[in-house]
Structures are given as structure tokens and as C-alpha cells.
GROMACS .gro file of C-alpha atoms in nm:
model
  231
    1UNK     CA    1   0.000   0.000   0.000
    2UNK     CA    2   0.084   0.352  -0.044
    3UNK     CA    3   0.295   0.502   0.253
    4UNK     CA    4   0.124   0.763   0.428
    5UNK     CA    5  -0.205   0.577   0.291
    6UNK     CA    6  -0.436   0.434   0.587
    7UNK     CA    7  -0.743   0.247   0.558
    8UNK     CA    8  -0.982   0.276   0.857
    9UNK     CA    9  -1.257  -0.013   0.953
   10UNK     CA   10  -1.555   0.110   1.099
   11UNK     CA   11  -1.790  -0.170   1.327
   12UNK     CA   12  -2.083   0.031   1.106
   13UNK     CA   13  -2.365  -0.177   1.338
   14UNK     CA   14  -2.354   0.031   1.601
   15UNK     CA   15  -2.528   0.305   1.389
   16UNK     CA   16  -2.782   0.084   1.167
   17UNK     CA   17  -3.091   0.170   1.211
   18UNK     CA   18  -3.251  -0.193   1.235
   19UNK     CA   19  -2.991  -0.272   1.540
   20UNK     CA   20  -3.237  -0.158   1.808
   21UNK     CA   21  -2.964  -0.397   2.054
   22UNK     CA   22  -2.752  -0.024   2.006
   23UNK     CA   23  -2.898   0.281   2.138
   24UNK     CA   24  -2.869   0.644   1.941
   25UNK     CA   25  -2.506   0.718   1.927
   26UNK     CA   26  -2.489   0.956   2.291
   27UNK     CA   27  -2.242   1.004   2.542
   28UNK     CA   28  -2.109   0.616   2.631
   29UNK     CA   29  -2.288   0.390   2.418
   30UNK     CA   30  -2.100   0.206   2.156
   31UNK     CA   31  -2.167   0.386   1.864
   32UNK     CA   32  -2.048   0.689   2.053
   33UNK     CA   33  -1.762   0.571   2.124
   34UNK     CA   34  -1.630   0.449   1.825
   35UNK     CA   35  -1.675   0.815   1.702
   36UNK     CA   36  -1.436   0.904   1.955
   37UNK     CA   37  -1.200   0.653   1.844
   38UNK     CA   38  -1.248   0.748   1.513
   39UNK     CA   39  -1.156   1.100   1.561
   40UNK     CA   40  -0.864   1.037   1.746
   41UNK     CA   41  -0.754   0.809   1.415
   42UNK     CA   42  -0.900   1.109   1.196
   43UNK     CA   43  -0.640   1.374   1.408
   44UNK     CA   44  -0.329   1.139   1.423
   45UNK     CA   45  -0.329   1.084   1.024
   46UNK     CA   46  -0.368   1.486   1.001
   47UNK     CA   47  -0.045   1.477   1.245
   48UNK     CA   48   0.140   1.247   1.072
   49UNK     CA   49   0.027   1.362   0.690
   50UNK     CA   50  -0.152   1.049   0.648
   51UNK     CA   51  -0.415   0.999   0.390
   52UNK     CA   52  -0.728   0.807   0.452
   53UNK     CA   53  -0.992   0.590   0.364
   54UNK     CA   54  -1.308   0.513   0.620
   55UNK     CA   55  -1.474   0.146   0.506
   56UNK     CA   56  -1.749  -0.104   0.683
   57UNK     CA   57  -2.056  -0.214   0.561
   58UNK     CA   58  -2.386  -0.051   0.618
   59UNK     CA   59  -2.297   0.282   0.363
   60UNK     CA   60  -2.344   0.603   0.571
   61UNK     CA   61  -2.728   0.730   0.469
   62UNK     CA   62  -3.012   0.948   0.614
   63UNK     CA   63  -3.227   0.591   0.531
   64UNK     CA   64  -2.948   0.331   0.691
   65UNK     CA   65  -2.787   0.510   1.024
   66UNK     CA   66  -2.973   0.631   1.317
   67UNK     CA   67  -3.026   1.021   1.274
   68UNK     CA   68  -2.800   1.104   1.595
   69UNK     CA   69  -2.505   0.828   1.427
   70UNK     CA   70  -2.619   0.984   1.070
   71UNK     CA   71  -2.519   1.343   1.186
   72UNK     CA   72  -2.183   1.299   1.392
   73UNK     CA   73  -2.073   1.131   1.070
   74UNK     CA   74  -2.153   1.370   0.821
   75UNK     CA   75  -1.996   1.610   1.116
   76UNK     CA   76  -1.675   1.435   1.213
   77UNK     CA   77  -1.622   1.363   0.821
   78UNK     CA   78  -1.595   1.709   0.661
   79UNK     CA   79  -1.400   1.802   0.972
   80UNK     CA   80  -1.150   1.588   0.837
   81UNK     CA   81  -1.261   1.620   0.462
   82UNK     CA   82  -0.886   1.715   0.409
   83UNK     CA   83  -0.772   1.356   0.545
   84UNK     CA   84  -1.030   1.141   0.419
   85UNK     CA   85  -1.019   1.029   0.039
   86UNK     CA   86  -1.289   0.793   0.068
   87UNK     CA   87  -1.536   0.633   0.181
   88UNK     CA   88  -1.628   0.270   0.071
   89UNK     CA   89  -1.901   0.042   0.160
   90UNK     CA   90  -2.157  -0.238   0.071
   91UNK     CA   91  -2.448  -0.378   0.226
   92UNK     CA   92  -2.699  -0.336  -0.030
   93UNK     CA   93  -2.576  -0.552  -0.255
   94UNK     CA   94  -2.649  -0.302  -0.573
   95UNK     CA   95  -2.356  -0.085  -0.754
   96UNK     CA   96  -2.444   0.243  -0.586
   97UNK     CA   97  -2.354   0.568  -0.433
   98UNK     CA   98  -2.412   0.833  -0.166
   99UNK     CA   99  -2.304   1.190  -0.157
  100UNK     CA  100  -2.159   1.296   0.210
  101UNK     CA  101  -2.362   1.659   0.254
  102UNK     CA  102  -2.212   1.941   0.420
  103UNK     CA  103  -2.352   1.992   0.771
  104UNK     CA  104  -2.568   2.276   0.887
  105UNK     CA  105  -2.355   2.574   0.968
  106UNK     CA  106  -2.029   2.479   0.815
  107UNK     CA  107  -2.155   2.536   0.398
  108UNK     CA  108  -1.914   2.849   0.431
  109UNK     CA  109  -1.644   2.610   0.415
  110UNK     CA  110  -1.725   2.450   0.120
  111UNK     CA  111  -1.755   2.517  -0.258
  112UNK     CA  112  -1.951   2.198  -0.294
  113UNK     CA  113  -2.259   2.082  -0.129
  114UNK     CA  114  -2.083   1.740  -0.010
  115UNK     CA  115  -1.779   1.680   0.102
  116UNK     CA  116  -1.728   1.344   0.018
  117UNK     CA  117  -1.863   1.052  -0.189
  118UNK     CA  118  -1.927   0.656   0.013
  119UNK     CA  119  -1.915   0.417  -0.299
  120UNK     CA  120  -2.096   0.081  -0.265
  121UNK     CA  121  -1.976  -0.202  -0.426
  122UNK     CA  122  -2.191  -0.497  -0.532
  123UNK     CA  123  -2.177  -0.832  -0.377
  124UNK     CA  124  -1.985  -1.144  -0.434
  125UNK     CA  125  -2.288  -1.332  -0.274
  126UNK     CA  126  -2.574  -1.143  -0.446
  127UNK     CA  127  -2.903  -1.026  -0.472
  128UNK     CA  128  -2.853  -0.995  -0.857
  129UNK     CA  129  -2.558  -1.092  -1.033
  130UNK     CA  130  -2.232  -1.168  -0.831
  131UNK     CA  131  -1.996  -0.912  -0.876
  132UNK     CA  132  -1.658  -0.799  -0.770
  133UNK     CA  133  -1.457  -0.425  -0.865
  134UNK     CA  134  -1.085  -0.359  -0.908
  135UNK     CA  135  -1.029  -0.055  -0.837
  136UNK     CA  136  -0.748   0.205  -0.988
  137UNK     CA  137  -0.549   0.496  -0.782
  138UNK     CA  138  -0.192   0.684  -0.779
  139UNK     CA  139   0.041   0.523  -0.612
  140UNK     CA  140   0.205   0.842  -0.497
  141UNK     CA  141  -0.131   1.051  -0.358
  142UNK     CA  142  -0.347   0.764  -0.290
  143UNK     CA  143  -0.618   0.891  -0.479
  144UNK     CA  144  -0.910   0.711  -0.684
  145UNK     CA  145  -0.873   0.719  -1.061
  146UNK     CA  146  -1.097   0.478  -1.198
  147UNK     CA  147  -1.259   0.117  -1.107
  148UNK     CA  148  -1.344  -0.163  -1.331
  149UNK     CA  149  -1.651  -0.371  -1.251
  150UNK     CA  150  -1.725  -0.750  -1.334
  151UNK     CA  151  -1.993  -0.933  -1.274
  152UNK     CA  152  -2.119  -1.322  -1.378
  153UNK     CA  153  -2.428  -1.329  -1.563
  154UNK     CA  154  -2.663  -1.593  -1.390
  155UNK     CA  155  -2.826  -1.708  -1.596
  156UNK     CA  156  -2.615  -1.736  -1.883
  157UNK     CA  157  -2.367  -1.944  -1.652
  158UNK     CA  158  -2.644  -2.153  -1.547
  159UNK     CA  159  -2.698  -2.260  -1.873
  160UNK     CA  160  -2.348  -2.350  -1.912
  161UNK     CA  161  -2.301  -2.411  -1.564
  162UNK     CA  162  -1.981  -2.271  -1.571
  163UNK     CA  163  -1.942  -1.891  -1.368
  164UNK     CA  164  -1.747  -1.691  -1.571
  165UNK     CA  165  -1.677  -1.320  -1.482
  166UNK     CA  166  -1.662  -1.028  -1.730
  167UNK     CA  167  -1.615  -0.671  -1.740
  168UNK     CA  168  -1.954  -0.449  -1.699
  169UNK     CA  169  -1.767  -0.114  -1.728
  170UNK     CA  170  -1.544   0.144  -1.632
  171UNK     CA  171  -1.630   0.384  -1.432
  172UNK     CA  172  -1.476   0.700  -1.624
  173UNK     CA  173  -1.565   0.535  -1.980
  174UNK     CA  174  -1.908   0.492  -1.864
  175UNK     CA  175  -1.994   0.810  -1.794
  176UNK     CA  176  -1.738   0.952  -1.987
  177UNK     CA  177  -2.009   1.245  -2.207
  178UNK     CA  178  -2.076   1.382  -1.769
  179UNK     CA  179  -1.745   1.368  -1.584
  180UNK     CA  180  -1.371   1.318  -1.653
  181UNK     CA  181  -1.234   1.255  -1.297
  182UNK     CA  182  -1.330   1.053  -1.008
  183UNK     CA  183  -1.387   1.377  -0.772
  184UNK     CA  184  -1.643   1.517  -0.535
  185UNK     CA  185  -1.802   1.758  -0.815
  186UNK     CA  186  -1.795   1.450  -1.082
  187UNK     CA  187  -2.029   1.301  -0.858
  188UNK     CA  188  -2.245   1.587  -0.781
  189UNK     CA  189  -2.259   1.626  -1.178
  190UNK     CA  190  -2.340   1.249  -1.251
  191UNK     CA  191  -2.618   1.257  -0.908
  192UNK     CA  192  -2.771   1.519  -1.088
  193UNK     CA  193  -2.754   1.383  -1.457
  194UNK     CA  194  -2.912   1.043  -1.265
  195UNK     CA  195  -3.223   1.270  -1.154
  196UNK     CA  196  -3.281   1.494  -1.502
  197UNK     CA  197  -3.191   1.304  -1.795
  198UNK     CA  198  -3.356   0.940  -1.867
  199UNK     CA  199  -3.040   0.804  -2.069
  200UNK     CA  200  -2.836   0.842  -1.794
  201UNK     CA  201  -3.041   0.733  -1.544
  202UNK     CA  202  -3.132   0.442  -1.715
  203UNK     CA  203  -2.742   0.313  -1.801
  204UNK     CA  204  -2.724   0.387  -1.390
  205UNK     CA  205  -3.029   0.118  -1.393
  206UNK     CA  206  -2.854  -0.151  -1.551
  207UNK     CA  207  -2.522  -0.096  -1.420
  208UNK     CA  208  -2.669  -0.062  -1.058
  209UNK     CA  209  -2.860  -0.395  -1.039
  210UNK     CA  210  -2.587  -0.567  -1.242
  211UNK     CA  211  -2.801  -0.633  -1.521
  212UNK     CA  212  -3.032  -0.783  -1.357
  213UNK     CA  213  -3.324  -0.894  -1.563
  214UNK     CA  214  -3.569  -0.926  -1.254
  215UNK     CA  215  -3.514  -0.584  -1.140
  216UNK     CA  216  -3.728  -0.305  -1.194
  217UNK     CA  217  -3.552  -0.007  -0.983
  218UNK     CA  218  -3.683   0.396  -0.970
  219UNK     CA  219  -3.428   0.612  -0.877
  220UNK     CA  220  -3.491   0.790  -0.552
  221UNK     CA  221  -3.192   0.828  -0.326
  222UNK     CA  222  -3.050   1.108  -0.435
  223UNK     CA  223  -3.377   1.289  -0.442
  224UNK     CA  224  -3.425   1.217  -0.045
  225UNK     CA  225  -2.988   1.303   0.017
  226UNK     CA  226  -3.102   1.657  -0.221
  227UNK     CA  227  -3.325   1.770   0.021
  228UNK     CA  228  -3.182   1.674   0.342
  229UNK     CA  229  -2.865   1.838   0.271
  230UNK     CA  230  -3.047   2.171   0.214
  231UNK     CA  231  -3.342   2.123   0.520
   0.00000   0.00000   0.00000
């Protein structure tokens, strides 16, 4: 791995909202905690120049973490915005991904409205298609340039009952005619090309569900992440 290049695990349970064995993340419960941990871990990489990258399972979402968890995140996360590179998750089991909003009172130190991206990768043991995603970044800076994502079609390998992966897409190829880069604002471009123009939305579709044939899928998300991050 990359020197100066950490990669952070997070016990993401403690803040799902369908754990009801956790309370809300306050003062000395384990969610809490673990956001105490986790800013110690943010302020020693800042120390040492370190780089970072937060990953678990359950992606961070207004619809998947406990509002109290949901907030301290979003918080805690563009306080370190300059340390963190990424965030990357899975859970749903669909090719996916959330914007990180500013928080209320801090937009002044932002030119964006989010200050990060969690990107959820598709499952190996699936809802749809198995999948797995190699992803691409700079050995020097540590940085995300690109991902490739394969996938097994089901159905065709049942009928030769042999699983054979292929490559669904690049990421920048893909989406090549909205964004160029694998940034913050690329995102915010291709959330809001997802929401306004059919074509777009639709190749999101197939690529999201893995090209699924028994999923019919109305994009939503970022409509709900929109409006929370300007309430």
C-alpha cells in the first residue's frame, strides 16, 4: 500500500438503524464511542500527513444510520474532509452511491454541497448478479482514478453451468459524455444527470442492479440526500 495511505474499519452496526440492541449514538454507548476513536484516528493521520480511507458495511445514509449516528458522521467527516479520500461500503448488494452533505452551519467552508462521496460495491454473494470491482489509484497521492466492474451473468452461466466473470464497465468510460475525474463535483454532476436526464439514469439502472433482468428499480436516493442536505 501507499505510505502515508491508511485504511480505517468502521464496526458500522452500532449506527444501523434496524440494530435496536444499540442505542442512538450519545455520550457512552458504543456507537459513541467508536466516534471518539475514530476522531482520534482522523487527528493522528492529520499529524502524521496520512491519507485516509473510512470502510465497513452498512454505507453512511439518512435511510441506513440512526439520525444522531447519521449526523456525527456527516460532522466528524468534513472536519477531516482534508484527510479522508474515501469512503467505501456495501451492504446493499447493488452498484451504488451516496453523496456525504455538508452539515448545517459549516456550507461556508465548502464550494460543494458534499464533502465526500461513500461508494458501494456490489456483492460477491448477491441479490442480482455476483460481482466484484478492481479498483485504480496513484500510487504516490493515494487517490481514486478509476474502477473496473465484473460481474457473472446468472443465468447465462447456469446454462453453461460454468461462472465466468466479465467486465460491466469502467467507471470514467461509462460516464465519460458527464465527468472526466473521479472527484467530489464529478459526482455531484453524474447525481444530478441520474435525476434529469432518462439516458443516464437508465445506463445507472442496468449498471446498478448488475443487469439484472428481474429488477425493476426507480431512482430515488439522491432525491431524499437533495433535500436533506439543504433542510
Amino acid at each position: 500500500m501507499t505510505p502515508k495511505l491508511k485504511i480505517v474499519a468502521l464496526n458500522t452496526i452500532f449506527w444501523y438503524i434496524k440494530n435496536k440492541a444499540v442505542p442512538e449514538c450519545s455520550v457512552k454507548t458504543p456507537g459513541h464511542d467508536q466516534f471518539v476513536w475514530l476522531q482520534k484516528e482522523l487527528m493522528s493521520s492529520r499529524m502524521n500527513n496520512e491519507k485516509v480511507y473510512l470502510t465497513g458495511h452498512v454505507p453512511p445514509s439518512i435511510e441506513m444510520y440512526k439520525l444522531k449516528c447519521y449526523e456525527i458522521y456527516v460532522n466528524i467527516t468534513a472536519e477531516f474532509s482534508d484527510v479522508i479520500l474515501g469512503h467505501l461500503y456495501g451492504h446493499t448488494h447493488d452498484d451504488n452511491f451516496v453523496l456525504i452533505p455538508v452539515p448545517n452551519g459549516m456550507a461556508r467552508h465548502f464550494t460543494l454541497p458534499a464533502t465526500g462521496v461513500a461508494n458501494i460495491v456490489p456483492s460477491v454473494m448477491p441479490s442480482y448478479n455476483p460481482s466484484f470491482r478492481i479498483w485504480r489509484y496513484d500510487a504516490e497521492t493515494g487517490r481514486i482514478l478509476d474502477y473496473d466492474q465484473y460481474m457473472a451473468d446468472l443465468d447465462e452461466s447456469n446454462a453453461k453451468r460454468s461462472l465466468v466473470y466479465v467486465k460491466e464497465y469502467s467507471f470514467l468510460q461509462a460516464y465519460k459524455s458527464i465527468l472526466n475525474d473521479f472527484s467530489v463535483e464529478s459526482f455531484i454532476k453524474l447525481q444530478h444527470a441520474i435525476e434529469t436526464n432518462s439516458t443516464v439514469r437508465d445506463l445507472f439502472n442496468k449498471y446498478r442492479y448488475l443487469g439484472s433482468k428481474a429488477s425493476v428499480f426507480e431512482y430515488r436516493g439522491a432525491e431524499r440526500l437533495h433535500n436533506h442536505m439543504h433542510s
